[in-house]
Structures are given as C-alpha cells and as structure tokens.
Amino acid sequence: MERLWGLLQRAQQLSPRPSQTIYKRVESTQQGHLEEEEEDGEEGPEARAHFCPMELTGPEPLGSRPGQQNLVPWAAAGRRAAPYLVLTALLIFTGAFLLGYVAFRGSCQACGDSVLVVSEDVNYESGLDSRQGTLYWSDLQAMFLRLLEEGRLEDTIRQTSLRERVAGSAGMAALTQDISAALSRQKLDHVWTDTHYVGLQFPDPAHPNTLHWVDAAGKAGEQLPLEDPDAYCPYSATGNTTGELVYANYGRPQDLQELRARGVEPAGRLLLVRVGVTSFAQKVASAQDFGARGVLIYPDPADFSQDPLKLSLSSHRAVYGHVHLGTGDPYTPGFPSFNQTQFPPVESSGLPSIPAQPISADIASHLLRKLEGPVAPQEWQGHLPGSPYRLGPGPGLQLGVNNHKVSTPISNIFGCIEGFSEPDHYVVIGAQRDAWGPGAAKSAVGTAILLELVRTFSSMLSNGFRPRRSLLFISWDGGDFGSVGSTEWLEGYLSVLHLKAVVYVSLDNAVLGDDKFHAKTSPLLISLIENILKQVDSPNHSGQTLHEQLVFTNSSWDAEVIQPLPMDSSAYSFTAFVGVPAVEFSFMEDDQAYPFLHTKEDTYENLHKMLRGRLPAVAQAVAQLAGQLLIRLSHDHLLPLDFGRYGDVVLRHIGSLNEYSGDLKARGLTLQWVYSARGDYIRAAEKLRKEIYSSEQSDERLMRMYNVRIMRVEFYFLSQYVSPADSPFRHIFLGHGDHTLGALLDHLRLLRTGGSGVPEARSSAAAPGLGFQESRFRRQLALLTWTLQGAANALSGDVWNIDNNF
C-alpha cells in the first residue's frame, strides 16, 4: 500500500494541473443497427445517466508546492488513509461504469435488425411554438388518429360518386374548382393547378362501333347489338377488320402459344378473350404480336364471386379499359403536353395497330355457341350458361371501331405543406379524380381519403406538427386513360423530381373489398410498410392489427401481401419512369375480384353493399395506413427506406440467370460481370449501413447527406444508357425494353427453345422466332451490368470511396 501511495504522490508531482479522465460511449459493432438516444417524456434531459469526470489526486497538504517532497507528519496519516482513497476511487469508477452501461443499453433497446427499424419513442422536433415541447412518435400518432374523422370519408365518397367527372367534361371542370377551393380553405402553404392539353380518344356518337356476322363471301350480314354501347377501348386502332373468331382465354402470350400447340392459329383471326389477370393493353399487344386482326374482351362470370348472396355484374354490362401499352399521352411520348405544345407527329410505340372492343357476357355467350374446333382446356372453361367453350375457329365477324381523338384539357390540383428542415424533398400522395362511370371504387374512395388527409394534416399543423420534408397532395386528372395526368406532370418535371421526390403513395383502387390486403410497391418500402401495418387496427378482425391478421393466415406475410407495381397502376410511372419508390394499397375480396370496376355499376350503393356496410371502416383503415406512412416519411431524421432490400432482389433474379450458366459456358460466355456488380452493391449497402449506424443523428448536415443517397437508390436502377424518349420505362427490374432483366431472361430462354419461346408482349426489341443472338446477349448483359454497377457506385458515396471489384 505504501508503494501505491508513492505512485499516487509521484503522479501528483508530475501533473501540476488536476487530471480528468473522460469516458466515451463505445458504439456496438453489431451490424445493421442504428442507435437512437431515447428521452423519457416526463423527465428532462438532465435525468440521463452520464459518466462524471473523476480527479485521481491524493490529499494535498497546506503549503505544499508542485514538485516539492512532502516530509510533514501528515504523510503517516495519508498512508493510513490510502486504502480508503483507493477503495473510494474504485467504487466511483464502478458506479459510473454501471450507470453508463445501463444508459447505453437503454438507448439500444429500440435498435432492431436494420437501420430502418423505428422505435415508438423516437423524438421529433418541437413545433414552431416552443411551449408545445418535444413531439414523440406516439404523440404524433395519437394526434393524427384523433383528428381523422370517419364520418366525412363516407359522405365524400357518396357525393363524389354522384358527380359526372369524365376527363375534359363540364362536370369535371366544376369538380376541379370545388376541390381547389376545398384545399385553399385548409392550412396549406401552396395550392395550385396545372393544365395539360392531351390527346384522348372518345366514341363517335354519330358513328358508333359495330359488330357484324360475315358470310362465306366476306360480306357483312346481321349486326350483333352491343348491349353497352358506351363502353369502349380508348386508343384502339380504328377502322373495320374481318376474321374468323377464336377463343383465347385471357389473351396472355402463353394462352396464344397454347392455341397454336392445339392446332388453332390466332394469326389472321379475331380473338375473344376474358377480362382479368392482365390489362386490356397487354391482351391487345399480345394478340397483335401473334398476328391477330382484332380483339373482343368480355367479363366471364367465373372471374367473379360465385356466392349467390353477393352482388354480381349484370350480364348486359361491358367493361371499360384503355389499350395503350404505356402511360401518359400516347401522342407526345416522353414529352409533356403543356399549353398545347406542338412536337413532331410521333406516336407511342405502345399504341396498338389492331382494333379492340369490350362486349357483354351475353354477347360473348352468343359468340361462343357458334365456335367449332377442339374443346378448350379445363382451366379455360368459364361459367357462361349454355356455352361449350370450344377454341374455334367459328364464323367470320367484322369489327368496326370509330373512336376519334380529341385534344382535351386536363387539370391536376396540388396542395403543399412545406417542410421546415428539408423543404426541397417532397413526400407525394395522390389520387385519381376522373372516372368513366360513377367510379365509386375507382376514384371516389381515393379522392375522399386524399381530402381527409389534407384536412387532418392541416389540423395537425395547428397542434404543433411541422414535417421535416414537404408534403405534396395531388388530385390527378385523366387517370382512366392510362395515368395521363400524373405521367404528363412527371414528364414536365423529369429533371427535377428524381432529385426532390422521396416517395409516392397512391390512393387509387384502395377499397375493392375487405378480406385481403395487398401492397404493390418498391422493395425500398417493404420494411416501413410492415412496421406501419403493426400500428393499424384491422377493419374486420376486432382486436388485431393488420399485421397480426396477415401473419395469422400466412407467416410469410410479404410473399402474400407484397407485389411488384404493374403498368396499369398509377404509381408505376413514378418508379419505372422517374425512379421514385412508390406504393399502391388495396383491400380486396378474398375469393374473387370486385366485379364492378370500370363499369357503369361502380356506384356507391354497390360498393357499400359489396362490403356489407363496412366501407367507412375499410376506408378509415386505408387513411390511417397512408397517414402514418406520411408521418414517418416526412418527419424521421433518417429516411426509413430499406436500401439493402435490392441486394435480395438482385440475388433472387440471379437465381433465374444461373439456370442458363451451363448453356452460356458452352458458348464461351459468362454471367460473372453481373455477379460482381451485385457483390459491389451489397458491399456498398452494408458500408453505408455501418456509416449511418456509427454517426450522430443530431448532425443535420450528415443526416441530409445520408438521406440524399438513400432517396436516390431507386433512380440508380434507371438505365443511363438508353434514351427516356425511346425507352421511357428505364428501370432494369420494372421497366420494358432490351435493357431490362426480363428481356435478358426472355432471350436466354431461347438457348433451350431454339427460337420458339414467346417473350412477354413487347418486352424485348427482337422479334420472336429469331433465336438466340450472341451479339444481342452481350449488349443486354452490358446494359444490365453497368446499370447495376452504377447503382453500387452511387450508393458508395464519393468517388474516393468506390471500390469496384471487377
């Protein structure tokens, strides 16, 4: 002990100033966690445990000087007290260590398996009025749910469905003014509209579309009445076409290939196909690729509920649907249609060259009874009464389509709440406003939810809520013609939106039932959606959250719930064209599709009856889901987008590519470049995750830098090597064209089919039947590889941080 005391005295002599030991919190090395400091709502910051500075100095006698030997009798007493001093120092050190460990461990309780897991105690910035104090997630959630009112939703759905709102009509102009005025009454920073002059196709009342039997001499005979003459296919080719009738199930490429395999050639004939599975545009594009002359599309009762207690579509009704394989104004592809801007006469490659017309189930039944040839496969059999469902061919038919193009003004309506920290980053939510018929499910529900969210967030502003990022609420026009309003806006601001738009949330087709929930989304949003589903009560399972309801029926909930964005979704262009992650929610019936969508029977009364009076509750659940998603996206310090998910997506697709590695190796070809690019992306994502994990969330400059990198991940998957004008959907996973992974897989399949394989309609540039081409494969591989490698490089950050492993 005397020796220890001597060491303490020597340390005192060598340190004229009091020494101070500072303890830093050691960050956990566990990967994939972001530490968030938590505050207790009732105790102030001073209640936190801190490590205290400790002076490790011995007792200093009176009159002593630094460096002078102490010879006074106090030394003996000091020696006797030394053990107590050491014990006291050890107790202080141990106590401080334990307090610090508890504080550190407590701060990690919110850490999950990902940077993106959100704790319910994450604090938010205080409102403009500092007396409001800190707003926690639980505070914002409670405030939002309290201000959201169910009654207004139901009333707005009913009133909107009663209004005429076909794009370009007088009724739409009146509705546009009313909604603009409603937004102006709220506490929004900006409200405005923009108008586009687009080419829309409408029926010609003076020359309606027709369908005639044709005799053996090719002369038109008896006319078949079109029971629903208002129903038509916008963007169909016009004119008369004649051919024998053939039944082709859903009109998919595999259906048409099956026809050929059974000895029935679709080329040169009219095809009778069912509504469902694929869009109208895909059906017509596939028919055109196989050489058909025209398409008739009907709703088969087998594709809707067979429950006699449920409502069903009238057999006299036809279903409306556009046939442009694309989005936006097909007469100005890739360019906006502002102020009647004139461009060279270019048309979208997605416009069909063959006519198409919707018909009722009654007319289809009449046509099927005339067909001869082999009986259709069992899985092709529908439920039309008295129809044997033969493949054909049957008697000749003449289809006459007389639709005409009209230059039509459409108006999008915008409302904005500016963010206080990152106002130049937008969280966008939108809903289609127009409808061909009553459109209760198609657009009235989405419009009502949008208006209710605007009102709710406006009220939240008065209660101290200020989002970090701007909230942009949009009511779209021209949606029934292929998301024309939204796509034209995207085309007009393409150079801006990929830098500023964080996420797009679509409210279209949100309520088509109440049994099953689907989310068509980018992989970046899956983790956030799962988290929000745990916060929303199920509308039809009391005491359960939506997430509990989903995992109860299927433990692999994402396989059941998550779907890729299809082209006919209004959110598709945001991701495939602009590179902004997007999501579209839908509640659906468990057994069959909602039967009245895109028909004159899509009324409020039918939707209400279909949901057995649960329409308000389901619409409320969608509003809660979308609203809490907006809060997260607009107010979290770090954007909750799971950028690591795309590594899993690439890995899954590489599994499909691996199937052909042996065939390629035999030709001296390899997929190694794609594997290397995928590895670089995974490493870049993990490196960014670690950087975020070890950084201070209070560093605004650092958080903004990370957010910019995260929000542009989707954009990185747009091929930079193809033209937006020639290939507008440049996304390598979601788009269309030779640059996509889908086109590469279609081409690889030709290695084994010898050219007889049938790619998805117009998914690739090469015509079917040409066989595998090595030069084309090398180009496709280069386009795919360097886009993926570019995504990895961009995610790495600065150029000096990039570590390519080619």
mmCIF file of N, CA, C and O in Angstrom, residues 156 160 163 165 171-186 188 191-193 411-415 431-434 443-444 446-448 450-451 454 473-476:
data_model
loop_
_atom_site.group_PDB
_atom_site.id
_atom_site.type_symbol
_atom_site.label_atom_id
_atom_site.label_comp_id
_atom_site.label_asym_id
_atom_site.label_seq_id
_atom_site.Cartn_x
_atom_site.Cartn_y
_atom_site.Cartn_z
ATOM 1 N N THR A 156 -68.082 12.028 -48.345
ATOM 2 C CA THR A 156 -67.358 12.494 -49.526
ATOM 3 C C THR A 156 -67.355 11.431 -50.615
ATOM 4 O O THR A 156 -67.469 11.757 -51.802
ATOM 5 N N THR A 160 -68.996 12.332 -54.230
ATOM 6 C CA THR A 160 -68.118 12.318 -55.403
ATOM 7 C C THR A 160 -68.610 11.332 -56.445
ATOM 8 O O THR A 160 -68.566 11.615 -57.652
ATOM 9 N N ARG A 163 -71.187 12.601 -59.009
ATOM 10 C CA ARG A 163 -70.844 13.687 -59.920
ATOM 11 C C ARG A 163 -70.244 13.148 -61.215
ATOM 12 O O ARG A 163 -69.417 12.240 -61.201
ATOM 13 N N ARG A 165 -67.657 13.138 -63.968
ATOM 14 C CA ARG A 165 -66.280 13.602 -63.940
ATOM 15 C C ARG A 165 -65.403 12.888 -64.968
ATOM 16 O O ARG A 165 -64.252 12.544 -64.709
ATOM 17 N N GLY A 171 -68.647 18.597 -66.076
ATOM 18 C CA GLY A 171 -68.729 18.137 -64.697
ATOM 19 C C GLY A 171 -67.361 18.068 -64.041
ATOM 20 O O GLY A 171 -67.203 18.406 -62.861
ATOM 21 N N MET A 172 -66.365 17.656 -64.810
ATOM 22 C CA MET A 172 -65.010 17.613 -64.262
ATOM 23 C C MET A 172 -64.491 19.018 -63.980
ATOM 24 O O MET A 172 -63.814 19.254 -62.967
ATOM 25 N N ALA A 173 -64.795 19.957 -64.842
ATOM 26 C CA ALA A 173 -64.348 21.336 -64.621
ATOM 27 C C ALA A 173 -64.937 21.886 -63.321
ATOM 28 O O ALA A 173 -64.240 22.561 -62.548
ATOM 29 N N ALA A 174 -66.210 21.588 -63.049
ATOM 30 C CA ALA A 174 -66.842 22.052 -61.815
ATOM 31 C C ALA A 174 -66.226 21.380 -60.590
ATOM 32 O O ALA A 174 -65.979 22.027 -59.565
ATOM 33 N N LEU A 175 -65.954 20.078 -60.699
ATOM 34 C CA LEU A 175 -65.346 19.359 -59.581
ATOM 35 C C LEU A 175 -63.930 19.874 -59.312
ATOM 36 O O LEU A 175 -63.507 19.989 -58.155
ATOM 37 N N THR A 176 -63.211 20.207 -60.355
ATOM 38 C CA THR A 176 -61.863 20.750 -60.202
ATOM 39 C C THR A 176 -61.892 22.041 -59.385
ATOM 40 O O THR A 176 -61.076 22.240 -58.477
ATOM 41 N N GLN A 177 -62.836 22.906 -59.689
ATOM 42 C CA GLN A 177 -62.964 24.168 -58.940
ATOM 43 C C GLN A 177 -63.314 23.905 -57.480
ATOM 44 O O GLN A 177 -62.771 24.549 -56.573
ATOM 45 N N ASP A 178 -64.217 22.940 -57.239
ATOM 46 C CA ASP A 178 -64.639 22.660 -55.867
ATOM 47 C C ASP A 178 -63.491 22.102 -55.023
ATOM 48 O O ASP A 178 -63.310 22.488 -53.862
ATOM 49 N N ILE A 179 -62.719 21.200 -55.594
ATOM 50 C CA ILE A 179 -61.615 20.610 -54.835
ATOM 51 C C ILE A 179 -60.507 21.637 -54.616
ATOM 52 O O ILE A 179 -59.909 21.705 -53.531
ATOM 53 N N SER A 180 -60.242 22.442 -55.616
ATOM 54 C CA SER A 180 -59.240 23.501 -55.453
ATOM 55 C C SER A 180 -59.649 24.457 -54.342
ATOM 56 O O SER A 180 -58.823 24.875 -53.513
ATOM 57 N N ALA A 181 -60.941 24.801 -54.303
ATOM 58 C CA ALA A 181 -61.428 25.690 -53.242
ATOM 59 C C ALA A 181 -61.342 25.018 -51.874
ATOM 60 O O ALA A 181 -61.002 25.659 -50.872
ATOM 61 N N ALA A 182 -61.621 23.709 -51.820
ATOM 62 C CA ALA A 182 -61.536 22.978 -50.551
ATOM 63 C C ALA A 182 -60.102 22.974 -50.027
ATOM 64 O O ALA A 182 -59.866 23.139 -48.826
ATOM 65 N N LEU A 183 -59.130 22.801 -50.894
ATOM 66 C CA LEU A 183 -57.735 22.831 -50.464
ATOM 67 C C LEU A 183 -57.324 24.232 -50.008
ATOM 68 O O LEU A 183 -56.563 24.388 -49.047
ATOM 69 N N SER A 184 -57.847 25.222 -50.672
ATOM 70 C CA SER A 184 -57.499 26.610 -50.313
ATOM 71 C C SER A 184 -58.009 26.976 -48.926
ATOM 72 O O SER A 184 -57.456 27.872 -48.283
ATOM 73 N N ARG A 185 -59.043 26.308 -48.460
ATOM 74 C CA ARG A 185 -59.584 26.606 -47.128
ATOM 75 C C ARG A 185 -58.745 25.981 -46.012
ATOM 76 O O ARG A 185 -58.933 26.315 -44.843
ATOM 77 N N GLN A 186 -57.830 25.080 -46.364
ATOM 78 C CA GLN A 186 -57.011 24.414 -45.358
ATOM 79 C C GLN A 186 -55.725 25.206 -45.111
ATOM 80 O O GLN A 186 -55.397 26.140 -45.844
ATOM 81 N N LEU A 188 -52.626 25.211 -45.811
ATOM 82 C CA LEU A 188 -51.570 24.767 -46.712
ATOM 83 C C LEU A 188 -50.717 25.958 -47.125
ATOM 84 O O LEU A 188 -51.197 27.094 -47.183
ATOM 85 N N VAL A 191 -51.333 26.214 -52.930
ATOM 86 C CA VAL A 191 -52.368 25.477 -53.660
ATOM 87 C C VAL A 191 -52.352 25.988 -55.100
ATOM 88 O O VAL A 191 -52.387 27.198 -55.325
ATOM 89 N N TRP A 192 -52.283 25.071 -56.069
ATOM 90 C CA TRP A 192 -52.259 25.494 -57.457
ATOM 91 C C TRP A 192 -52.735 24.348 -58.361
ATOM 92 O O TRP A 192 -52.890 23.219 -57.918
ATOM 93 N N THR A 193 -52.988 24.662 -59.608
ATOM 94 C CA THR A 193 -53.349 23.655 -60.612
ATOM 95 C C THR A 193 -52.437 23.809 -61.820
ATOM 96 O O THR A 193 -51.884 24.894 -62.053
ATOM 97 N N SER A 411 -56.686 18.903 -65.816
ATOM 98 C CA SER A 411 -56.079 19.722 -64.761
ATOM 99 C C SER A 411 -55.754 18.869 -63.538
ATOM 100 O O SER A 411 -56.619 18.157 -63.023
ATOM 101 N N ASN A 412 -54.519 18.951 -63.086
ATOM 102 C CA ASN A 412 -54.095 18.360 -61.822
ATOM 103 C C ASN A 412 -54.138 19.431 -60.741
ATOM 104 O O ASN A 412 -53.804 20.592 -61.001
ATOM 105 N N ILE A 413 -54.537 19.062 -59.523
ATOM 106 C CA ILE A 413 -54.663 20.009 -58.412
ATOM 107 C C ILE A 413 -53.630 19.652 -57.349
ATOM 108 O O ILE A 413 -53.498 18.485 -56.971
ATOM 109 N N PHE A 414 -52.914 20.668 -56.846
ATOM 110 C CA PHE A 414 -51.817 20.448 -55.907
ATOM 111 C C PHE A 414 -52.034 21.248 -54.626
ATOM 112 O O PHE A 414 -52.500 22.394 -54.662
ATOM 113 N N GLY A 415 -51.670 20.640 -53.506
ATOM 114 C CA GLY A 415 -51.619 21.331 -52.231
ATOM 115 C C GLY A 415 -50.330 20.940 -51.523
ATOM 116 O O GLY A 415 -49.936 19.775 -51.560
ATOM 117 N N ALA A 431 -54.279 10.850 -55.781
ATOM 118 C CA ALA A 431 -55.443 10.019 -56.090
ATOM 119 C C ALA A 431 -56.053 10.488 -57.398
ATOM 120 O O ALA A 431 -56.102 11.696 -57.682
ATOM 121 N N GLN A 432 -56.512 9.544 -58.187
ATOM 122 C CA GLN A 432 -57.220 9.860 -59.429
ATOM 123 C C GLN A 432 -58.565 10.497 -59.110
ATOM 124 O O GLN A 432 -59.258 10.082 -58.181
ATOM 125 N N ARG A 433 -58.928 11.497 -59.885
ATOM 126 C CA ARG A 433 -60.184 12.207 -59.657
ATOM 127 C C ARG A 433 -61.242 11.867 -60.710
ATOM 128 O O ARG A 433 -62.435 11.889 -60.426
ATOM 129 N N ASP A 434 -60.835 11.590 -61.941
ATOM 130 C CA ASP A 434 -61.781 11.359 -63.029
ATOM 131 C C ASP A 434 -62.313 9.933 -63.001
ATOM 132 O O ASP A 434 -61.744 9.051 -62.353
ATOM 133 N N SER A 443 -62.254 5.879 -58.162
ATOM 134 C CA SER A 443 -61.638 7.173 -57.836
ATOM 135 C C SER A 443 -62.316 7.949 -56.720
ATOM 136 O O SER A 443 -61.684 8.826 -56.128
ATOM 137 N N ALA A 444 -63.587 7.655 -56.407
ATOM 138 C CA ALA A 444 -64.268 8.416 -55.353
ATOM 139 C C ALA A 444 -63.657 8.126 -53.986
ATOM 140 O O ALA A 444 -63.476 9.034 -53.163
ATOM 141 N N GLY A 446 -60.528 7.088 -53.282
ATOM 142 C CA GLY A 446 -59.206 7.713 -53.211
ATOM 143 C C GLY A 446 -59.279 9.216 -53.039
ATOM 144 O O GLY A 446 -58.521 9.806 -52.263
ATOM 145 N N THR A 447 -60.200 9.856 -53.763
ATOM 146 C CA THR A 447 -60.360 11.305 -53.649
ATOM 147 C C THR A 447 -60.813 11.689 -52.241
ATOM 148 O O THR A 447 -60.316 12.659 -51.662
ATOM 149 N N ALA A 448 -61.743 10.913 -51.679
ATOM 150 C CA ALA A 448 -62.233 11.215 -50.327
ATOM 151 C C ALA A 448 -61.112 11.067 -49.294
ATOM 152 O O ALA A 448 -60.969 11.903 -48.393
ATOM 153 N N LEU A 450 -57.894 11.310 -49.827
ATOM 154 C CA LEU A 450 -56.932 12.396 -50.045
ATOM 155 C C LEU A 450 -57.396 13.680 -49.373
ATOM 156 O O LEU A 450 -56.622 14.347 -48.664
ATOM 157 N N LEU A 451 -58.655 14.047 -49.568
ATOM 158 C CA LEU A 451 -59.175 15.279 -48.969
ATOM 159 C C LEU A 451 -59.180 15.195 -47.448
ATOM 160 O O LEU A 451 -58.899 16.187 -46.763
ATOM 161 N N VAL A 454 -55.644 15.713 -46.204
ATOM 162 C CA VAL A 454 -55.293 17.138 -46.268
ATOM 163 C C VAL A 454 -55.861 17.866 -45.057
ATOM 164 O O VAL A 454 -55.174 18.648 -44.385
ATOM 165 N N PHE A 473 -49.799 17.013 -51.784
ATOM 166 C CA PHE A 473 -51.059 16.303 -52.026
ATOM 167 C C PHE A 473 -51.529 16.635 -53.444
ATOM 168 O O PHE A 473 -51.634 17.807 -53.798
ATOM 169 N N ILE A 474 -51.869 15.593 -54.235
ATOM 170 C CA ILE A 474 -52.208 15.825 -55.646
ATOM 171 C C ILE A 474 -53.466 15.051 -56.030
ATOM 172 O O ILE A 474 -53.596 13.858 -55.726
ATOM 173 N N SER A 475 -54.370 15.747 -56.713
ATOM 174 C CA SER A 475 -55.553 15.132 -57.311
ATOM 175 C C SER A 475 -55.337 15.089 -58.820
ATOM 176 O O SER A 475 -55.236 16.131 -59.478
ATOM 177 N N TRP A 476 -55.272 13.853 -59.376
ATOM 178 C CA TRP A 476 -54.917 13.680 -60.783
ATOM 179 C C TRP A 476 -56.144 13.658 -61.687
ATOM 180 O O TRP A 476 -57.194 13.132 -61.323
#
